[in-house]
Coordinates of C-alpha atoms in Angstrom, one line a residue:
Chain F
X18 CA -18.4 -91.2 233.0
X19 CA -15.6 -91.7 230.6
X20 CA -12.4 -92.6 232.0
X21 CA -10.4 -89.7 231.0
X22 CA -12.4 -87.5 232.9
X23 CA -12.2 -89.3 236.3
X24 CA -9.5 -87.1 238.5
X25 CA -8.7 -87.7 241.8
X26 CA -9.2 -85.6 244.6
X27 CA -5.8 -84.4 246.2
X28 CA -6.0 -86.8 248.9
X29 CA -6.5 -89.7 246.6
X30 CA -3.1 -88.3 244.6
X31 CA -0.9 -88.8 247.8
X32 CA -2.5 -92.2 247.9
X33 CA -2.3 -92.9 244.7
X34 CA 1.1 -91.8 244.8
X35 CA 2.4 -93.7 247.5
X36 CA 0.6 -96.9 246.5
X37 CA 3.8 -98.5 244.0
X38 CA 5.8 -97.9 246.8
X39 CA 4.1 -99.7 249.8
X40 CA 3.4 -102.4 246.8
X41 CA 7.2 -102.7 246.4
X42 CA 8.2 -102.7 249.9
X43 CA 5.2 -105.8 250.5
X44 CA 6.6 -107.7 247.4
X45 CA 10.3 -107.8 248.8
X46 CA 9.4 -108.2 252.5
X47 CA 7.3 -111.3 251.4
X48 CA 9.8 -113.1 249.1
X49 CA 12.4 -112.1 251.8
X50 CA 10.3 -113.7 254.4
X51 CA 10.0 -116.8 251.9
X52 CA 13.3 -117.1 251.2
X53 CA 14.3 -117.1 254.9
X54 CA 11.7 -119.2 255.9
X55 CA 13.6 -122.1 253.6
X56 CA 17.1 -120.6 254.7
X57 CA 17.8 -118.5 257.6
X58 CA 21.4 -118.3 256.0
X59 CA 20.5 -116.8 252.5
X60 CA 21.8 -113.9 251.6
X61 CA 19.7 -112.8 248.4
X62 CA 17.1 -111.0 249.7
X63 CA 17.9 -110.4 253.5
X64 CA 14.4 -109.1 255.8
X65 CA 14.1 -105.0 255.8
X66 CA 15.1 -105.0 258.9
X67 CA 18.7 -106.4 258.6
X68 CA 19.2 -103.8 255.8
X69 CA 18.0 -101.0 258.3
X70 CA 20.5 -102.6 260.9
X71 CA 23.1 -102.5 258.2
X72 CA 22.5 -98.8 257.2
X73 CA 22.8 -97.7 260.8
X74 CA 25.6 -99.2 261.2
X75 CA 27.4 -98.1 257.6
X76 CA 26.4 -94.7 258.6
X77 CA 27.7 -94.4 262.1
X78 CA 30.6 -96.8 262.4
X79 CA 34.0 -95.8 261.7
X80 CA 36.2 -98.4 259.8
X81 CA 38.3 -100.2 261.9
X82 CA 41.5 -99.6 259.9
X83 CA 41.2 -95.9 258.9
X84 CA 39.1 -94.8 261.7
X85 CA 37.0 -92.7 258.8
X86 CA 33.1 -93.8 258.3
X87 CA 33.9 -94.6 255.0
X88 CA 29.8 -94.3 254.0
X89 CA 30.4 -90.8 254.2
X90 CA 33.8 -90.7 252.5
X91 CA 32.0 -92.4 249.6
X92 CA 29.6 -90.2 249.2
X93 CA 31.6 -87.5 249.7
X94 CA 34.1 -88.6 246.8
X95 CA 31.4 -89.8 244.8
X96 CA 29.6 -86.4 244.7
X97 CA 32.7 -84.9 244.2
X98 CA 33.2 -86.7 240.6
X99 CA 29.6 -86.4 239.4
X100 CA 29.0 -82.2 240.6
X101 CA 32.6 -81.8 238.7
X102 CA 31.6 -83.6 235.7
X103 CA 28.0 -82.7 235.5
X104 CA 29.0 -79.1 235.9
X105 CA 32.3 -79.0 233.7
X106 CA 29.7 -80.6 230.6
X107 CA 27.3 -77.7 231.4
X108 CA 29.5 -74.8 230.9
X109 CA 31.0 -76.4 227.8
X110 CA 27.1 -77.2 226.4
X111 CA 26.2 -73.8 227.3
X112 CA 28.7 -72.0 225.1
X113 CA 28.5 -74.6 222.5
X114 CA 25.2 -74.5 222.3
X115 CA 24.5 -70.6 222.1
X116 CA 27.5 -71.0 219.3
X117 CA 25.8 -73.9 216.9
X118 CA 22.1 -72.0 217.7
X119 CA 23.4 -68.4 217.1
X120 CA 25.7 -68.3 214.6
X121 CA 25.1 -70.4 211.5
X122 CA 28.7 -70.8 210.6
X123 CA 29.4 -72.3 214.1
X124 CA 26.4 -74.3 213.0
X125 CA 28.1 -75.3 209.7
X126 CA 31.4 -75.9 211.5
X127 CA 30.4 -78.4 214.6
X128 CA 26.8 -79.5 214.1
X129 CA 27.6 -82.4 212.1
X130 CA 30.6 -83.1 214.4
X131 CA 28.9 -83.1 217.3
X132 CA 26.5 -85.6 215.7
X133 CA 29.3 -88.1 214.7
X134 CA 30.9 -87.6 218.4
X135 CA 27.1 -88.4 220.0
X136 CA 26.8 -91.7 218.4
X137 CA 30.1 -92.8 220.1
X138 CA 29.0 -95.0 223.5
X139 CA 30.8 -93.6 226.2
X140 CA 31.7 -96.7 228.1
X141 CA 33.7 -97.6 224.8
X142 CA 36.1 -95.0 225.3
X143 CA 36.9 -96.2 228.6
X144 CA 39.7 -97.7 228.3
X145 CA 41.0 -95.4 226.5
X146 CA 40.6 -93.0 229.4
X147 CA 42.1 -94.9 231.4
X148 CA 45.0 -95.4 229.4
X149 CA 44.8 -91.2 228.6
X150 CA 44.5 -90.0 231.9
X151 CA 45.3 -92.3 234.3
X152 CA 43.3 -94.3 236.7
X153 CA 42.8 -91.0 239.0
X154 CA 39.8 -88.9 239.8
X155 CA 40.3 -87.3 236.0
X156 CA 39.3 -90.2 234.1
X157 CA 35.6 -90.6 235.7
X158 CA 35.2 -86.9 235.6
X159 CA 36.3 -87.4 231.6
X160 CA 33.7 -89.7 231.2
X161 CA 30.8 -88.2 232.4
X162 CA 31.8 -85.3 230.5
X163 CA 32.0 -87.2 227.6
X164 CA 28.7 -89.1 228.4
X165 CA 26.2 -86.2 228.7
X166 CA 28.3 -83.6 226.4
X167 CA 27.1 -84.1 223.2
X168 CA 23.2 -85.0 224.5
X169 CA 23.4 -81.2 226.1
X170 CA 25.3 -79.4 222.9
X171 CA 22.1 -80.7 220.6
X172 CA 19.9 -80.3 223.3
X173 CA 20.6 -76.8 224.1
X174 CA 21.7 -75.6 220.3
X175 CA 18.3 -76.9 219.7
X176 CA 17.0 -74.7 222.1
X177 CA 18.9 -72.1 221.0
X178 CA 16.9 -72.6 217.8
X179 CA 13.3 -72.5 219.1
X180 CA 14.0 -68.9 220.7
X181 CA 11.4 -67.2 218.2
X182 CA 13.3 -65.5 215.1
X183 CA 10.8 -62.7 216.2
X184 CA 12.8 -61.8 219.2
X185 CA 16.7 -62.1 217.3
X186 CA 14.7 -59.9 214.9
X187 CA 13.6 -57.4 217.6
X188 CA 16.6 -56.9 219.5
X189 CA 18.4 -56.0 216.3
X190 CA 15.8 -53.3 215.6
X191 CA 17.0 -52.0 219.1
X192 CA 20.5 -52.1 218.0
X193 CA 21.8 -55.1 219.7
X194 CA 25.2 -56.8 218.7
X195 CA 25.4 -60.5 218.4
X196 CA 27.3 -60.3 221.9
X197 CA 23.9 -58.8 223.3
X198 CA 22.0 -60.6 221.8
X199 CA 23.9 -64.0 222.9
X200 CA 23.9 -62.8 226.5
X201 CA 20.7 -60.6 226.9
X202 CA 18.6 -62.8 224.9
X203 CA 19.3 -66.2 224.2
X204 CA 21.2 -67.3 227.6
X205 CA 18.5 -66.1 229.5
X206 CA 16.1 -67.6 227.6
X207 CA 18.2 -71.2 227.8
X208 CA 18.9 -70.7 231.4
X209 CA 15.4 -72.8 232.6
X210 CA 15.8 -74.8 229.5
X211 CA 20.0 -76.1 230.6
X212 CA 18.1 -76.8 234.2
X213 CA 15.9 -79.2 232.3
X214 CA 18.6 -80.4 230.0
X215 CA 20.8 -81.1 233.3
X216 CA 18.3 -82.9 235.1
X217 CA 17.8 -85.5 232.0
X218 CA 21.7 -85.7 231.9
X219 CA 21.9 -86.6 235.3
X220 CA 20.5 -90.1 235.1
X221 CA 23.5 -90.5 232.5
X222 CA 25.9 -88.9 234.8
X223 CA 24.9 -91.1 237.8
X224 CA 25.3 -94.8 235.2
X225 CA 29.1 -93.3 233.7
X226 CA 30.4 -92.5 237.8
X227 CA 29.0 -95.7 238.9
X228 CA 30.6 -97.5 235.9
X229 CA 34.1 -95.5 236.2
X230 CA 33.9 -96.1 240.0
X231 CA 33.4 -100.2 239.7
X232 CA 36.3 -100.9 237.1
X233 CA 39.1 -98.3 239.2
X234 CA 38.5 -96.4 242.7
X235 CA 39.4 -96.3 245.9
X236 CA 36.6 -94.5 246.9
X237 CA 33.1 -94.1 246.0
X238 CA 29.3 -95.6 245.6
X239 CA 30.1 -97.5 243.1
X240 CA 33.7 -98.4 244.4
X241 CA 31.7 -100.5 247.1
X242 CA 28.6 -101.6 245.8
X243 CA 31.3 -103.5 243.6
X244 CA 33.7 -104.6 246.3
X245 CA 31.4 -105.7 248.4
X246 CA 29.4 -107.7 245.7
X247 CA 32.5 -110.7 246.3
X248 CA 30.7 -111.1 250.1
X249 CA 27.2 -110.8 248.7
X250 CA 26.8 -108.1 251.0
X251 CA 23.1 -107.8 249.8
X252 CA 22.2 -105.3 252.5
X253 CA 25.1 -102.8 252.2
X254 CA 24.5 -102.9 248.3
X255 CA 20.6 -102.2 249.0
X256 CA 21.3 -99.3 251.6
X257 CA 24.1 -97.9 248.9
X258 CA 21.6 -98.3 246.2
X259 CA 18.6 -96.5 248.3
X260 CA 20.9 -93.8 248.8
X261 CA 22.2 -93.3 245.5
X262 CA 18.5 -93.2 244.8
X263 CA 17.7 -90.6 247.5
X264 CA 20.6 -88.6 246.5
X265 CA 20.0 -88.5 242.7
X266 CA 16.0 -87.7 243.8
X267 CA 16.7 -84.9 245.5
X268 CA 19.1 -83.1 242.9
X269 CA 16.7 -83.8 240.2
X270 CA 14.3 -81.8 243.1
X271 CA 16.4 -79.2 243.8
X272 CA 17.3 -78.5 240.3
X273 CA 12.9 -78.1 239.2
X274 CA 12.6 -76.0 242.3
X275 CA 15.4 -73.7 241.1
X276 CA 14.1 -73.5 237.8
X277 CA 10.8 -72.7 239.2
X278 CA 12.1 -69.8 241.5
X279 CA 15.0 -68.1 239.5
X280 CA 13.0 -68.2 236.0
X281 CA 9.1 -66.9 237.1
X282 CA 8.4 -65.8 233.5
X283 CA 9.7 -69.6 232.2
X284 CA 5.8 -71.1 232.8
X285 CA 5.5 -73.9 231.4
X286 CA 7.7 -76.9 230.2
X287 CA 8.8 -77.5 234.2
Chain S
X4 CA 10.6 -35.1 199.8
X5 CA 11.1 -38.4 199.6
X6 CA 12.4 -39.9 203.0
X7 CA 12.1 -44.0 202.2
X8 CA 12.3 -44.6 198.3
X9 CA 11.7 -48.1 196.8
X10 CA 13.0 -48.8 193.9
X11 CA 12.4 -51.4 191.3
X12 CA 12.4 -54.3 193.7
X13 CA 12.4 -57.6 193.1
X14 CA 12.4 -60.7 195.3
X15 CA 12.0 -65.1 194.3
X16 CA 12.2 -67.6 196.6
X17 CA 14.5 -69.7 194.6
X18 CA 12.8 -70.0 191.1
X19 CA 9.5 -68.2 192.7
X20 CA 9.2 -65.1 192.3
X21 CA 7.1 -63.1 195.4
X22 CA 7.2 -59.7 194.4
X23 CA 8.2 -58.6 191.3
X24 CA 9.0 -54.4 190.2
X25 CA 7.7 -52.6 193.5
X26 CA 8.5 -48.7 193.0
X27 CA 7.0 -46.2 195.8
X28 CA 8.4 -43.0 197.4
X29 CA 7.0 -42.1 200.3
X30 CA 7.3 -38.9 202.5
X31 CA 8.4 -38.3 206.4
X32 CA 5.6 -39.1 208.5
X33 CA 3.2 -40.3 206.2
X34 CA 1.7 -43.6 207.2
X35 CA 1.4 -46.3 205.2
X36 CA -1.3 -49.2 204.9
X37 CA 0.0 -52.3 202.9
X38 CA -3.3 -54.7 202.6
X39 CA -3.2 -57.7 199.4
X40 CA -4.4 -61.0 200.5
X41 CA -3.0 -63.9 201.7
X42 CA 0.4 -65.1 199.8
X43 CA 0.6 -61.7 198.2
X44 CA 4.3 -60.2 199.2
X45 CA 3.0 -57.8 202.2
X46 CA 4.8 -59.9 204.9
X47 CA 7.6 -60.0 202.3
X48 CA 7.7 -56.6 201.8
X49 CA 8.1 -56.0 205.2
X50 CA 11.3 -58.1 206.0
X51 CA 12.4 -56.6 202.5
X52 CA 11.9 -52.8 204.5
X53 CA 13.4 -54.4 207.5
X54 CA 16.3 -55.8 205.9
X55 CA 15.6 -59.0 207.3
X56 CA 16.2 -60.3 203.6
X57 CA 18.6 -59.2 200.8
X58 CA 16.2 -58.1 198.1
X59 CA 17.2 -60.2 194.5
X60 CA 16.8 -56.8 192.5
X61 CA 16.6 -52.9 193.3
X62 CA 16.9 -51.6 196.9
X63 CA 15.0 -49.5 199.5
X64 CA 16.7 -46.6 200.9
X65 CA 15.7 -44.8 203.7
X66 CA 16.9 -41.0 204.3
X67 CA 19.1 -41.3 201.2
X68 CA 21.2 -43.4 203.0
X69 CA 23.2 -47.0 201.2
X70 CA 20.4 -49.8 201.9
X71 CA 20.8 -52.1 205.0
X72 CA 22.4 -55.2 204.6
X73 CA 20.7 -56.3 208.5
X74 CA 18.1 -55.2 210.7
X75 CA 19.1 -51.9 212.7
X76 CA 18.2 -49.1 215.0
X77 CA 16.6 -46.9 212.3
X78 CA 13.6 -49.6 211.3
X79 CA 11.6 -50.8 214.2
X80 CA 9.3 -53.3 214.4
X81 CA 6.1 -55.3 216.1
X82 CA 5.3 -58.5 215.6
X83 CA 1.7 -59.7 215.7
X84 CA 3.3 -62.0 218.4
X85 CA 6.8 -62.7 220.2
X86 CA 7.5 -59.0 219.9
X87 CA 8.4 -58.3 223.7
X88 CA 11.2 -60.2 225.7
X89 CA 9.4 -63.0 228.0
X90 CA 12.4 -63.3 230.3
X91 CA 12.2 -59.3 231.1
X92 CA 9.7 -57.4 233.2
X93 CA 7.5 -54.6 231.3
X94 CA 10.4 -52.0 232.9
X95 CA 12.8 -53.9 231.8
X96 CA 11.6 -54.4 228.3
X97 CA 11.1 -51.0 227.9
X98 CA 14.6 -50.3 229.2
X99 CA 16.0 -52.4 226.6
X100 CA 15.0 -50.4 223.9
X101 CA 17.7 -48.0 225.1
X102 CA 20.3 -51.1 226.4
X103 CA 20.2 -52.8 224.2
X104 CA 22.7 -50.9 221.8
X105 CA 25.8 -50.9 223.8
X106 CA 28.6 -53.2 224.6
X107 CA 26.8 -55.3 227.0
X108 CA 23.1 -54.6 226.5
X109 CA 22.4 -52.7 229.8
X110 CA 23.3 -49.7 231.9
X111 CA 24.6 -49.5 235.4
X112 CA 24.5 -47.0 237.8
X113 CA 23.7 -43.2 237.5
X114 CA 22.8 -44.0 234.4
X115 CA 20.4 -46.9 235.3
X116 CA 19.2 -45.3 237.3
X117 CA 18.2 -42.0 235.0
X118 CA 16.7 -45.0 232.2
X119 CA 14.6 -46.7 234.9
X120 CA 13.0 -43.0 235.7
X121 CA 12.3 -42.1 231.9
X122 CA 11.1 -45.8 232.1
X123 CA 8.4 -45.4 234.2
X124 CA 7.2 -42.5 232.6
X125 CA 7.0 -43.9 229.3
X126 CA 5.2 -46.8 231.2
X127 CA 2.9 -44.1 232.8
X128 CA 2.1 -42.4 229.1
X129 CA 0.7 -46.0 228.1
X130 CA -0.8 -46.7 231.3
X131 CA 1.6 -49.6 232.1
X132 CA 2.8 -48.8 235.0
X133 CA 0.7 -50.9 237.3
X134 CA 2.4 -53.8 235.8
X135 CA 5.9 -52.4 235.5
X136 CA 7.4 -55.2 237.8
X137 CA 5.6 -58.0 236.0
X138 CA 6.4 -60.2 232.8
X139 CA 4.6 -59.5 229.5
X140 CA 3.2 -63.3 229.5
X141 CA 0.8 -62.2 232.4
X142 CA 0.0 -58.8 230.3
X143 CA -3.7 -59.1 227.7
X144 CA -3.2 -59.5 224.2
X145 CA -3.3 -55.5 223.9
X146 CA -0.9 -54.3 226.3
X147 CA 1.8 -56.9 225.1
X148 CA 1.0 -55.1 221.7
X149 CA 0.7 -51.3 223.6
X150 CA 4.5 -52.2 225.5
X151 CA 5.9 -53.9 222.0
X152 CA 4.8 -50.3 220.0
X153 CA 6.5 -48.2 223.1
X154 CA 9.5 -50.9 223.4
X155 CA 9.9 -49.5 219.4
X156 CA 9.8 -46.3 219.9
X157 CA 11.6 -45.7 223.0
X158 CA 14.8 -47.1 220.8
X159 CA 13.7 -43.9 218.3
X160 CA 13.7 -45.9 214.7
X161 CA 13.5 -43.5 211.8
X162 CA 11.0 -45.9 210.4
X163 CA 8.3 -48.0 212.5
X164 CA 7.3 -51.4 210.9
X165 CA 4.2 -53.1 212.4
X166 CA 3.2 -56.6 210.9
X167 CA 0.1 -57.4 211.5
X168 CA 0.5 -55.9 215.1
X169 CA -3.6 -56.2 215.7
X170 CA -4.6 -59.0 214.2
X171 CA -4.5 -61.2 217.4
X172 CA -6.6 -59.2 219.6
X173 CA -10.6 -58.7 219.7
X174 CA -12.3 -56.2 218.3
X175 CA -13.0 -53.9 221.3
X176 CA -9.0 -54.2 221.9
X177 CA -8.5 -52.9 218.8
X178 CA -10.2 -50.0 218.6
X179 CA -8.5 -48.7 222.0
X180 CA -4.7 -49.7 220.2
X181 CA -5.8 -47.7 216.6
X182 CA -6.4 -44.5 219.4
X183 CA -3.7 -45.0 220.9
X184 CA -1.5 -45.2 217.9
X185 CA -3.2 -42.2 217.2
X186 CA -2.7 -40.3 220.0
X187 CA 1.1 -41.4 219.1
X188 CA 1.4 -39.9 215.9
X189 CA -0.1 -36.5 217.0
X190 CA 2.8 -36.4 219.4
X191 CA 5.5 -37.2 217.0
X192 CA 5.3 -37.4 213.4
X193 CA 6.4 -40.5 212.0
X194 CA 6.5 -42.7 209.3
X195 CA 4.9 -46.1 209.7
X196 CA 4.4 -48.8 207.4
X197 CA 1.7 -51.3 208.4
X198 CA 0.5 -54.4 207.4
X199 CA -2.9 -55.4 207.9
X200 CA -5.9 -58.3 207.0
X201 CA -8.1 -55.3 208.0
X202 CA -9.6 -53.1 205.5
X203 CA -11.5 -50.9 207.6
X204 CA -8.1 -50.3 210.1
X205 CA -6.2 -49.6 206.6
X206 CA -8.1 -46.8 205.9
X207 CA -8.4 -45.5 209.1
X208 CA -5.2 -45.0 210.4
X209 CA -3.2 -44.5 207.1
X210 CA -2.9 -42.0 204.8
X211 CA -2.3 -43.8 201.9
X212 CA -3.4 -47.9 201.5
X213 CA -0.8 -49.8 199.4
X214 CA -2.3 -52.9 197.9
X215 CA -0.5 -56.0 197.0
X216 CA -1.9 -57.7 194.1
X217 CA -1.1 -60.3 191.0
X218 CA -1.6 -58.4 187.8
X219 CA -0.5 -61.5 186.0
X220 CA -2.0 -64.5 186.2
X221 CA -1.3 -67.7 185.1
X222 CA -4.0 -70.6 184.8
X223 CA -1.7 -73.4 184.9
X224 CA 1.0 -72.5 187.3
X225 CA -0.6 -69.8 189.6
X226 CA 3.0 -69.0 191.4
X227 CA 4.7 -68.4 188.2
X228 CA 3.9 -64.5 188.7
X229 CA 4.9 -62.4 191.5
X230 CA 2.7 -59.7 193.1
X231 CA 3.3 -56.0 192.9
X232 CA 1.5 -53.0 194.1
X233 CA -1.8 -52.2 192.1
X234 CA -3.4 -49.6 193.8
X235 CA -2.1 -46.6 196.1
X236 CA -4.8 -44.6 197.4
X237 CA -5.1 -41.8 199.1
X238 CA -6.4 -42.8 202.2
X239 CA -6.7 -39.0 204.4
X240 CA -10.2 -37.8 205.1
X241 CA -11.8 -41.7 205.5
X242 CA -10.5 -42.3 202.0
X243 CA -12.5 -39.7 200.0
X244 CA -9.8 -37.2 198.1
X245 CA -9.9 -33.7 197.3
X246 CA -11.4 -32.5 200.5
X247 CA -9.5 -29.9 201.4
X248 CA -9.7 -26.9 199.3
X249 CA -6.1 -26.0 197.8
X250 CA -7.2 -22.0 196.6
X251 CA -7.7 -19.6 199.0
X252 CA -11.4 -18.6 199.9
X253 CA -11.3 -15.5 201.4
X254 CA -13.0 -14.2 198.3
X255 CA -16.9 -12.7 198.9
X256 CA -19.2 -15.2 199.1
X257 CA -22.0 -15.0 196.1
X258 CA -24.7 -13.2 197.8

């Protein structure tokens, strides 16, 4: 039987499935253990059960000196900046993108533009937001603005685009206005499709906040996985890092099943 | 007489020229077949009708009225495909063709209400309305094609296009849509202009079968001609003329 034909039953998938990660776990708890074994001191790779330790303690434990468990102030401030920022370049994508795929003299006007402005690295301007807009929450919302922007303008203009000529066509016919057509047509045809678009952003999103939050913050993932790098706090920076995991996991989650329940007649593509 | 009037029309593709000096008149509630083969102009012809395209000579005017500049209320059409909205259920869609036209594309209230009701009965006339709730991607290749037709007229064009609108399903399909185009017409007269790959549906359903055709043609550069209409035929009574008598018989018959 030819490989390509072989599929595995749906108890074999959940296997399958969890095999990398048991795989991971084994390779880390055995170079751990060999690392310890040489050096009950090193820091590097500490066991899986000192990092457990250290997440139940990060989670519960107040700080001494603010009384606040600053795990969940983190977080909290952390979320903050990316839900802001993610959501700010969504609305702006949305009605630049209905604008460029619409209307070709939007097209004519930004497309180019927002092809220059793409090619710009985001981290560049940095400094310059900084400089701009202060070392305060606005400058890391900025960036993550500016970072997944332009990827969701062509994305979603593009999309825009692919909504069959057919249907623009049709709802003319039935005496629809560009307005009509823009909101009765094309938005809720790019609704499912800005879902996807966000969820590719987001991996972006997450690199910009972390990268704001390490240069300036007082607060945040980031902010500590960076502070407490000068300790070599492996196992605080490996229970941040899980969660930061988790948390980005479960929005990319939350976002498909969304998609999947608001948008019924959106089939495939999710 | 003459409700749409074509005249002298001419349309290129930069230097290449699709159709070239296409001149018909044609009355209220006739239906007309457009057949040619492929490459010939009909599809052309049709966005040309539609206004989708700006003719490059002469004009179509329907009703006497200036020619349209963009697609509009009085010219609907169906699509062999993509000619219902995925993202709305059958109701919906039908719904839109009366939405559609003001400020924000839909009604509220009393009046929802009132276009929901006349709705369901339009569903009920094409035997929809078991799937009113649904979307059109769960609907067979015929009734996507039976809700695009009703989606048309529910938005009352003066003019109904239909491109190809049977060419995607099977021939059993078929048959039931040319009926119930049928049964359509004999409720309300109106004029339809149809392009089809299918001779047999060409004469069947119109009464007169435009065909799209080269008359010049040149060896070396088979584009540099455009196509025009060669034939026009009288397509009533399964295409065989003069069989209805125009003088009255109530004479004696000739022992």
């Amino acid at each position: 039987m030819r490989i390509i034909n072989i599929r595995p039953s749906r108890p074999t998938v959940v296997v399958l499935a969890l095999l990398p990660f048991v795989a991971i776990f084994i390779a880390y708890t055995v170079a751990s253990d060999i690392r310890l074994a040489a050096n009950p001191a090193d820091k590097l790779l500490p066991a899986p059960e000192t990092v457990m330790e250290t997440a139940g303690r990060l989670v519960t434990e107040a700080d001494r000196r603010s009384g606040d468990i600053l795990f969940w102030q983190d977080t909290w401030a952390s979320l903050q900046r990316l839900l802001l920022g993610v959501g700010i370049s969504s609305a702006i994508g949305l009605v630049f993108g209905l604008l460029i795929g619409l209307l070709p003299v939007a097209r004519a006007l930004l497309a180019q533009v927002v092809a220059v402005i793409s090619m710009i690295p985001p981290l560049a301007l940095l400094p310059i937001l900084f400089i701009v807009f202060g070392l305060g929450e606005l400058s890391k919302v900025v960036l993550i603005v500016i970072g997944t922007l332009p990827f969701l303008i062509r994305d979603l203009s593009q999309r825009v685009l692919e909504v069959p000529q057919e249907l623009v066509v049709k709802a003319q016919t039935l005496g629809a206005s560009t307005w009509v057509i823009a909101v009765r047509v094309a938005l809720p045809q790019l609704m499912p499709r800005l879902i996807q678009a966000v969820r590719l952003s987001l991996g972006p999103a997450w690199l910009f906040l972390i990268a704001a939050e390490a240069i300036a913050a007082d607060a945040g993932l980031g902010y500590r996985i960076f502070l407490v790098r000068r300790y070599l706090a492996m196992d605080v920076i490996l229970t941040y890092v899980m969660w930061i995991t988790l948390l980005a996991f479960l929005m990319d989650w939350a976002l498909r099943s969304l998609s999947r329940r608001t948008f019924p007649w959106a089939e495939d593509g999710l | 007489m003459t409700y749409v009037r074509v005249e002298n029309l001419f349309q290129s593709y930069g230097r290449r020229p699709i159709i070239e000096r296409v001149n018909v008149d044609v009355a209220e509630g006739e239906f007309i077949s457009i057949v040619g083969a492929s490459g010939c102009g009909k599809s052309t012809f049709l966005r040309l009708m539609l206004a989708q395209e700006t003719p490059t000579r002469g004009q179509i005017s329907i009703n006497g009225a200036n020619p349209a500049r963009e697609p509009g209320l009085d010219r609907g059409i169906v699509f062999q495909r993509y000619s219902v909205f995925p993202h709305l259920t059958v109701r919906d869609n039908i719904v839109a063709g009366e939405s559609f036209r003001r400020g924000w594309g839909r009604f509220w209230g009393a009046e929802r209400r009132a276009a929901l009701a006349r709705a369901d009965e339009t569903l009920a006339r094409i035997s929809l309305d078991h799937v009113a709730d649904q979307y059109p991607a769960t609907l067979s290749g015929g009734m996507q094609q039976r809700l695009a037709i009703a989606q048309a007229l529910v938005a009352k064009p003066s003019v109904l296009l239909l491109d190809e609108p049977f060419g995607a399903l099977d021939p059993g399909t078929r048959l039931q849509m040319h009926d119930f185009l049928t049964e359509l017409r004999a409720q309300a007269a109106m004029t339809v202009f149809m392009v089809t790959h299918d001779l047999a549906e060409a004469f069947k359903l119109g009464d007169r079968v435009l065909v799209f055709d080269k008359v010049r043609w040149d060896p070396q550069d088979p584009n540099l001609h455009g196509a025009t209409i060669t034939y026009d035929f009288d397509a009533r009574h399964g295409g065989i003329p003069f069989q209805t008598l125009k003088e009255k018989t109530n004479v004696p018959y000739p022992a």
